[in-house]
Tab-separated table of C-alpha atoms in Angstrom:
chain	number	residue	atom	x	y	z
A	149	UNK	CA	-1.209	8.017	-10.268
A	150	UNK	CA	-2.512	10.955	-12.230
A	151	UNK	CA	-4.432	13.776	-10.652
A	152	UNK	CA	-7.837	14.232	-12.271
A	153	UNK	CA	-8.128	17.265	-14.508
A	154	UNK	CA	-11.467	19.063	-14.574
A	155	UNK	CA	-12.271	17.517	-17.955
A	156	UNK	CA	-11.318	14.001	-16.823
A	157	UNK	CA	-13.282	14.314	-13.603
A	158	UNK	CA	-16.322	15.539	-15.483
A	159	UNK	CA	-16.124	12.659	-17.910
A	160	UNK	CA	-15.820	10.163	-15.082
A	161	UNK	CA	-18.793	11.700	-13.296
A	162	UNK	CA	-20.843	11.487	-16.470
A	163	UNK	CA	-19.945	7.847	-16.862
A	164	UNK	CA	-21.041	7.184	-13.316
A	165	UNK	CA	-24.312	9.014	-13.778
A	166	UNK	CA	-25.465	6.904	-16.691
A	167	UNK	CA	-24.045	3.659	-15.317
A	168	UNK	CA	-22.488	2.967	-18.684
A	169	UNK	CA	-21.199	-0.615	-18.645
A	170	UNK	CA	-17.502	-1.057	-19.242
A	171	UNK	CA	-15.689	-4.245	-20.165
A	172	UNK	CA	-14.809	-6.136	-17.005
A	173	UNK	CA	-12.447	-8.985	-16.349
A	174	UNK	CA	-14.122	-11.180	-13.779
A	175	UNK	CA	-12.986	-14.269	-11.989
A	176	UNK	CA	-15.734	-16.586	-10.850
A	177	UNK	CA	-14.904	-18.451	-7.700
A	178	UNK	CA	-15.366	-22.170	-7.497
A	179	UNK	CA	-15.137	-24.820	-4.852
A	180	UNK	CA	-17.218	-26.224	-2.042
A	181	UNK	CA	-16.822	-23.465	0.537
A	182	UNK	CA	-19.649	-22.742	2.914
A	183	UNK	CA	-22.530	-20.433	2.226
A	184	UNK	CA	-24.353	-21.189	-1.006
A	185	UNK	CA	-24.784	-17.490	-1.781
A	186	UNK	CA	-24.457	-16.246	-5.326
A	187	UNK	CA	-23.524	-12.634	-4.687
A	188	UNK	CA	-21.082	-10.652	-6.789
A	189	UNK	CA	-18.254	-8.868	-4.994
A	190	UNK	CA	-16.009	-6.365	-6.796
A	191	UNK	CA	-12.331	-6.184	-5.833
A	192	UNK	CA	-10.875	-2.995	-7.318
A	193	UNK	CA	-7.130	-2.401	-6.958
A	194	UNK	CA	-5.272	0.814	-7.826
A	195	UNK	CA	-2.177	0.041	-9.884
A	196	UNK	CA	0.317	-2.462	-11.229
A	197	UNK	CA	3.420	-0.437	-10.310
A	198	UNK	CA	3.273	-2.132	-6.904
A	199	UNK	CA	3.582	-5.827	-7.649
A	200	UNK	CA	1.632	-6.834	-4.558
A	201	UNK	CA	-1.847	-6.356	-6.009
A	202	UNK	CA	-1.508	-8.872	-8.820
A	203	UNK	CA	0.747	-11.286	-6.951
A	204	UNK	CA	-0.837	-11.303	-3.520
A	205	UNK	CA	-3.903	-9.155	-2.771
A	206	UNK	CA	-6.141	-10.395	-5.572
A	207	UNK	CA	-5.285	-14.134	-5.331
A	208	UNK	CA	-5.567	-14.127	-1.534
A	209	UNK	CA	-8.880	-12.273	-1.547
A	210	UNK	CA	-10.311	-14.625	-4.167
A	211	UNK	CA	-9.147	-17.684	-2.275
A	212	UNK	CA	-10.749	-16.542	0.980
A	213	UNK	CA	-13.993	-15.646	-0.787
A	214	UNK	CA	-13.997	-19.092	-2.383
A	215	UNK	CA	-13.590	-20.653	1.051
A	216	UNK	CA	-16.385	-18.584	2.564
A	217	UNK	CA	-18.798	-18.549	-0.339
A	218	UNK	CA	-18.373	-21.120	-3.073
A	219	UNK	CA	-21.188	-19.636	-5.134
A	220	UNK	CA	-20.006	-16.037	-4.977
A	221	UNK	CA	-18.325	-14.297	-7.902
A	222	UNK	CA	-15.365	-11.954	-7.566
A	223	UNK	CA	-15.137	-9.196	-10.157
A	224	UNK	CA	-11.462	-8.234	-10.108
A	225	UNK	CA	-10.151	-5.096	-11.794
A	226	UNK	CA	-6.917	-3.093	-11.637
A	227	UNK	CA	-7.080	0.595	-12.591
A	228	UNK	CA	-3.398	0.931	-13.520
A	229	UNK	CA	-3.132	4.246	-11.618
A	230	UNK	CA	-6.012	5.845	-13.541
A	231	UNK	CA	-8.685	7.286	-11.233
A	232	UNK	CA	-11.210	7.805	-14.058
A	233	UNK	CA	-10.697	4.201	-15.158
A	234	UNK	CA	-11.323	3.005	-11.618
A	235	UNK	CA	-14.603	4.906	-11.502
A	236	UNK	CA	-15.611	3.254	-14.773
A	237	UNK	CA	-14.704	-0.146	-13.330
A	238	UNK	CA	-16.849	0.510	-10.271
A	239	UNK	CA	-19.711	1.589	-12.511
A	240	UNK	CA	-19.373	-1.611	-14.517
A	241	UNK	CA	-19.306	-3.765	-11.390
A	242	UNK	CA	-22.492	-2.157	-10.122
A	243	UNK	CA	-24.126	-2.614	-13.503
A	244	UNK	CA	-23.233	-6.304	-13.273
A	245	UNK	CA	-24.968	-6.519	-9.916
A	246	UNK	CA	-22.120	-6.279	-7.430
A	247	UNK	CA	-23.497	-6.099	-3.883
A	248	UNK	CA	-20.158	-5.254	-2.265
A	249	UNK	CA	-17.304	-3.159	-3.641
A	250	UNK	CA	-13.887	-3.590	-2.037
A	251	UNK	CA	-11.754	-0.713	-3.283
A	252	UNK	CA	-8.168	0.425	-2.832
A	253	UNK	CA	-8.600	3.882	-4.366
A	254	UNK	CA	-6.260	5.395	-6.915
A	255	UNK	CA	-7.431	8.819	-5.765
A	256	UNK	CA	-8.983	8.933	-2.311
A	257	UNK	CA	-10.939	12.122	-3.024
A	258	UNK	CA	-12.273	10.934	-6.374
A	259	UNK	CA	-13.328	7.624	-4.824
A	260	UNK	CA	-15.932	9.457	-2.740
A	261	UNK	CA	-18.218	9.492	-5.779
A	262	UNK	CA	-17.878	5.701	-6.019
A	263	UNK	CA	-18.978	5.371	-2.408
A	264	UNK	CA	-21.998	7.593	-2.929
A	265	UNK	CA	-23.058	5.869	-6.131
A	266	UNK	CA	-22.651	2.371	-4.695
A	267	UNK	CA	-24.654	3.218	-1.597
A	268	UNK	CA	-27.369	4.797	-3.745
A	269	UNK	CA	-27.538	1.454	-5.562
A	270	UNK	CA	-27.897	-0.375	-2.218
A	271	UNK	CA	-24.382	-1.802	-2.445
A	272	UNK	CA	-21.859	-1.596	0.382
A	273	UNK	CA	-18.295	-0.295	0.122
A	274	UNK	CA	-15.207	-1.579	1.917
A	275	UNK	CA	-12.244	0.803	1.696
A	276	UNK	CA	-9.137	-1.361	1.448
A	277	UNK	CA	-5.621	-0.276	2.440
A	278	UNK	CA	-6.351	3.389	1.675
A	279	UNK	CA	-9.195	5.275	3.386
A	280	UNK	CA	-11.772	7.489	1.669
A	281	UNK	CA	-12.075	10.539	3.962
A	282	UNK	CA	-14.552	12.521	1.858
A	283	UNK	CA	-17.304	9.899	2.000
A	284	UNK	CA	-18.244	7.426	4.693
A	285	UNK	CA	-17.550	3.929	3.428
A	286	UNK	CA	-19.335	1.067	5.166
A	287	UNK	CA	-16.079	-0.429	6.450
A	288	UNK	CA	-12.311	0.083	6.244
A	289	UNK	CA	-9.637	-2.631	6.388
A	290	UNK	CA	-5.940	-1.779	6.519
A	291	UNK	CA	-2.763	-1.756	8.483
A	292	UNK	CA	-2.512	1.298	10.734
A	293	UNK	CA	-0.836	3.685	8.294
A	294	UNK	CA	-0.098	6.476	10.747
A	295	UNK	CA	1.505	4.003	13.140
A	296	UNK	CA	3.366	2.504	10.196
A	297	UNK	CA	4.817	5.915	9.321
A	298	UNK	CA	5.858	6.488	12.908
A	299	UNK	CA	7.628	3.118	12.900
A	300	UNK	CA	9.446	3.938	9.644
A	301	UNK	CA	10.655	7.260	11.001
A	302	UNK	CA	11.568	6.067	14.492
A	303	UNK	CA	13.528	3.097	13.169
A	304	UNK	CA	15.581	5.444	10.994
A	305	UNK	CA	16.129	7.954	13.797
A	306	UNK	CA	17.258	5.206	16.178
A	307	UNK	CA	19.701	3.905	13.581
A	308	UNK	CA	21.209	7.331	12.974
A	309	UNK	CA	21.511	8.144	16.664
A	310	UNK	CA	23.076	4.764	17.332
A	311	UNK	CA	25.747	5.426	14.711
A	312	UNK	CA	26.185	9.062	15.820
A	313	UNK	CA	25.382	10.228	12.300
A	314	UNK	CA	25.715	13.870	11.355
A	315	UNK	CA	23.557	15.766	8.891
A	316	UNK	CA	19.899	15.965	7.983
A	317	UNK	CA	17.142	13.912	6.437
A	318	UNK	CA	15.216	13.675	3.213
A	319	UNK	CA	11.592	12.578	3.425
A	320	UNK	CA	10.126	10.920	0.338
A	321	UNK	CA	6.380	10.642	0.814
A	322	UNK	CA	3.752	8.815	-1.190
A	323	UNK	CA	1.173	10.178	-3.579
A	324	UNK	CA	-0.547	13.458	-2.695
A	325	UNK	CA	-3.892	11.974	-3.794
A	326	UNK	CA	-3.604	8.919	-1.520
A	327	UNK	CA	-5.126	9.394	1.943
A	328	UNK	CA	-3.068	6.495	3.301
A	329	UNK	CA	0.095	8.250	2.112
A	330	UNK	CA	-0.994	11.314	4.081
A	331	UNK	CA	-1.316	9.175	7.216
A	332	UNK	CA	2.116	7.622	6.653
A	333	UNK	CA	3.565	11.096	6.129
A	334	UNK	CA	2.011	12.297	9.383
A	335	UNK	CA	3.440	9.298	11.208
A	336	UNK	CA	6.942	9.834	9.802
A	337	UNK	CA	6.846	13.479	10.869
A	338	UNK	CA	5.850	12.471	14.406
A	339	UNK	CA	9.171	10.634	14.694
A	340	UNK	CA	11.440	12.812	12.566
A	341	UNK	CA	10.389	16.306	13.669
A	342	UNK	CA	11.433	15.973	17.334
A	343	UNK	CA	14.495	13.829	16.544
A	344	UNK	CA	17.084	16.584	16.414
A	345	UNK	CA	17.902	15.775	12.784
A	346	UNK	CA	17.088	18.623	10.424
A	347	UNK	CA	14.582	17.836	7.689
A	348	UNK	CA	16.496	19.076	4.643
A	349	UNK	CA	13.619	18.613	2.193
A	350	UNK	CA	10.568	16.458	1.513
A	351	UNK	CA	8.621	15.423	-1.554
A	352	UNK	CA	5.146	14.039	-2.232
A	353	UNK	CA	5.717	11.511	-5.015
A	354	UNK	CA	2.982	11.714	-7.703
A	355	UNK	CA	1.413	8.294	-8.143
A	356	UNK	CA	4.079	6.714	-5.940
A	357	UNK	CA	6.136	6.553	-9.150
A	358	UNK	CA	9.733	5.470	-8.422
A	359	UNK	CA	11.115	7.346	-11.436
A	360	UNK	CA	9.796	10.641	-10.072
A	361	UNK	CA	11.175	9.887	-6.609
A	362	UNK	CA	14.584	9.075	-8.086
A	363	UNK	CA	14.630	12.288	-10.081
A	364	UNK	CA	13.810	14.344	-6.983
A	365	UNK	CA	16.367	12.608	-4.766
A	366	UNK	CA	19.022	13.079	-7.444
A	367	UNK	CA	18.354	16.810	-7.310
A	368	UNK	CA	18.663	16.834	-3.529
A	369	UNK	CA	21.977	14.970	-3.690
A	370	UNK	CA	23.308	17.688	-5.993
A	371	UNK	CA	22.100	20.301	-3.516
A	372	UNK	CA	23.027	18.758	-0.166
A	373	UNK	CA	25.592	16.088	-1.107
A	374	UNK	CA	27.204	14.650	2.051
A	375	UNK	CA	24.827	16.501	4.381
A	376	UNK	CA	22.220	13.762	3.840
A	377	UNK	CA	22.379	11.385	6.804
A	378	UNK	CA	19.320	9.309	5.914
A	379	UNK	CA	16.192	9.043	3.791
A	380	UNK	CA	12.723	8.332	5.171
A	381	UNK	CA	11.009	6.798	2.148
A	382	UNK	CA	7.344	5.855	2.429
A	383	UNK	CA	7.462	2.586	0.499
A	384	UNK	CA	9.846	0.180	-1.154
A	385	UNK	CA	9.384	1.737	-4.581
A	386	UNK	CA	10.446	5.199	-3.435
A	387	UNK	CA	13.104	3.676	-1.180
A	388	UNK	CA	14.612	1.683	-4.023
A	389	UNK	CA	14.491	4.773	-6.218
A	390	UNK	CA	16.317	6.787	-3.549
A	391	UNK	CA	19.040	4.156	-3.332
A	392	UNK	CA	19.385	4.151	-7.119
A	393	UNK	CA	19.795	7.926	-7.074
A	394	UNK	CA	22.702	7.764	-4.621
A	395	UNK	CA	24.410	4.983	-6.549
A	396	UNK	CA	24.016	6.781	-9.874
A	397	UNK	CA	25.445	9.937	-8.289
A	398	UNK	CA	28.498	8.082	-7.005
A	399	UNK	CA	27.669	8.949	-3.403
A	400	UNK	CA	27.649	6.508	-0.482
A	401	UNK	CA	24.113	5.322	0.248
A	402	UNK	CA	22.910	6.431	3.708
A	403	UNK	CA	20.277	4.472	5.641
A	404	UNK	CA	17.090	4.409	3.546
A	405	UNK	CA	13.704	3.147	4.710
A	406	UNK	CA	10.918	1.355	2.881
A	407	UNK	CA	7.535	-0.253	3.332
A	408	UNK	CA	5.721	-3.328	1.925
A	409	UNK	CA	8.489	-5.946	2.219
A	410	UNK	CA	8.557	-6.498	-1.530
A	411	UNK	CA	10.986	-9.161	-2.736
A	412	UNK	CA	13.485	-6.701	-4.212
A	413	UNK	CA	13.370	-4.577	-1.049
A	414	UNK	CA	13.957	-7.535	1.260
A	415	UNK	CA	16.925	-8.479	-0.911
A	416	UNK	CA	18.233	-4.936	-0.505
A	417	UNK	CA	17.825	-5.246	3.270
A	418	UNK	CA	19.716	-8.548	3.191
A	419	UNK	CA	22.540	-7.006	1.156
A	420	UNK	CA	22.652	-3.852	3.276
A	421	UNK	CA	21.597	-1.444	0.540
A	422	UNK	CA	18.273	-0.638	2.254
A	423	UNK	CA	18.106	-0.142	6.005
A	424	UNK	CA	14.542	-1.290	6.669
A	425	UNK	CA	11.187	-2.176	5.224
A	426	UNK	CA	7.789	-2.821	6.780
A	427	UNK	CA	6.271	-6.275	6.794
A	428	UNK	CA	2.525	-6.102	6.287
A	429	UNK	CA	1.393	-9.676	5.639
A	430	UNK	CA	-1.104	-9.071	2.855
A	431	UNK	CA	-2.866	-12.307	3.730
A	432	UNK	CA	-4.095	-10.620	6.923
A	433	UNK	CA	-5.834	-7.686	5.241
A	434	UNK	CA	-6.980	-9.584	2.141
A	435	UNK	CA	-8.682	-12.243	4.237
A	436	UNK	CA	-10.122	-9.675	6.659
A	437	UNK	CA	-11.636	-7.822	3.699
A	438	UNK	CA	-13.113	-11.054	2.358
A	439	UNK	CA	-14.653	-11.871	5.735
A	440	UNK	CA	-16.139	-8.368	5.941
A	441	UNK	CA	-17.476	-8.649	2.384
A	442	UNK	CA	-19.119	-11.977	3.191
A	443	UNK	CA	-20.654	-10.483	6.330
A	444	UNK	CA	-22.244	-7.770	4.182
A	445	UNK	CA	-23.430	-10.372	1.660
A	446	UNK	CA	-25.220	-12.126	4.507
A	447	UNK	CA	-26.775	-8.890	5.743
A	448	UNK	CA	-24.460	-8.607	8.746
A	449	UNK	CA	-22.316	-5.666	9.826
A	450	UNK	CA	-18.641	-6.552	10.395
A	451	UNK	CA	-17.112	-5.439	13.668
A	452	UNK	CA	-14.027	-3.258	13.576
A	453	UNK	CA	-11.549	-2.412	16.307
A	454	UNK	CA	-11.617	1.373	15.844
A	455	UNK	CA	-13.141	4.203	13.803
A	456	UNK	CA	-11.270	6.259	11.212
A	457	UNK	CA	-12.794	9.081	9.162
A	458	UNK	CA	-16.138	8.239	10.757
A	459	UNK	CA	-15.904	4.739	9.265
A	460	UNK	CA	-15.907	1.480	11.287
A	461	UNK	CA	-12.385	0.156	10.760
A	462	UNK	CA	-10.239	-2.878	11.327
A	463	UNK	CA	-6.596	-1.804	11.567
A	464	UNK	CA	-3.589	-4.077	12.036
A	465	UNK	CA	-0.091	-3.198	13.306
A	466	UNK	CA	2.836	-4.074	10.998
A	467	UNK	CA	6.449	-5.046	11.762
A	468	UNK	CA	9.692	-3.193	11.032
A	469	UNK	CA	12.197	-5.438	9.229
A	470	UNK	CA	15.958	-4.831	9.346
A	471	UNK	CA	18.935	-7.153	9.054
A	472	UNK	CA	18.439	-7.976	12.732
A	473	UNK	CA	15.104	-9.745	12.210
A	474	UNK	CA	14.852	-10.369	8.465
A	475	UNK	CA	15.291	-14.113	9.015
A	476	UNK	CA	11.949	-14.081	10.859
A	477	UNK	CA	10.293	-12.861	7.661
A	478	UNK	CA	12.265	-14.899	5.124
A	479	UNK	CA	11.572	-18.484	6.100
A	480	UNK	CA	10.101	-21.685	4.801
A	481	UNK	CA	6.343	-21.376	4.560
A	482	UNK	CA	6.453	-17.593	4.902
A	483	UNK	CA	5.296	-14.960	2.456
A	484	UNK	CA	8.888	-14.865	1.208
A	485	UNK	CA	10.949	-18.040	1.275
A	486	UNK	CA	14.758	-18.359	1.240
A	487	UNK	CA	14.690	-19.852	-2.256
A	488	UNK	CA	13.092	-16.613	-3.511
A	489	UNK	CA	15.313	-14.164	-1.639
A	490	UNK	CA	18.680	-15.894	-1.396
A	491	UNK	CA	19.478	-16.088	-5.089
A	492	UNK	CA	22.733	-15.234	-6.851
A	493	UNK	CA	24.549	-12.347	-5.203
A	494	UNK	CA	22.274	-12.498	-2.129
A	495	UNK	CA	23.138	-16.079	-1.162
A	496	UNK	CA	26.238	-15.232	0.852
A	497	UNK	CA	24.524	-12.383	2.711
A	498	UNK	CA	21.590	-14.687	3.558
A	499	UNK	CA	23.970	-17.229	5.050
A	500	UNK	CA	25.643	-14.525	7.115
A	501	UNK	CA	22.274	-13.448	8.489
A	502	UNK	CA	21.223	-16.998	9.339
A	503	UNK	CA	18.606	-17.330	6.603
A	504	UNK	CA	18.360	-20.962	5.553
């Protein structure tokens, strides 16, 4: 993720103001689902660095929309971590007649202008995964990110206390322009700060980029060396990068957290390289967003279970995954199946953990 410079932000605002159409890659739904509506719904995702958006979020959202509304059209775009590009994509979707925009913002602050423009055009906005604090979206669908952060931190603290570990912690946060990352960070602090383990240093990872997280952790290893008892990493990308930094430095890898239950991360949990990850079944949020979008298409207001940033919200609670319960996540018919996880060097570890 890149922070918007003044020039870039101005250019993006100008593009929004004139509603200049940009080339869009759309995917028209088909099938005999209920409804008969012919509305256009934009599904705007933030980046391709996290594999989930292309592999899971977009296909699952499209499938649910197809089921609900066979005549609806999903306009799918990925901004590839470019906030200005995402604003252009939103502009294009509105120009094409999108009545609902479902957006996982690259930059939560910059996305406020998308909310205002869409609402001025009588379209509704569903914030997806990441909230938009500076503007009131019509609805927000996500896992509870502050709770998620608390679970990441508490799981790590419990592990370290159970093993009577000595030393302090590194905290590798997500992007400083991502409001969800700020909530995760707050949640991690709520567990780490009163734990008795000193916070040696923390870092807000620009754009959630693993390479930048690895570079920072490498520097901290040089500074603190064996004083590092554990690493509270905000997602699997930064967690994997932290692990790589320790291995490249020739230092034993301490317990390292993660979040998203990506395939590579679950394999690291199985092998013991990564202590935990967070299972957030994407099917849950993708389908909930589709249901909310269809409600708006029909002129209805979806019902949330709470309010966040003055926005009606539907928040779900995730699950911490360690070696103790990873077999409950990796199973036939699950989001990750044994044939995906238990390949090559991971086969023996899977057997040991009862994954079949």
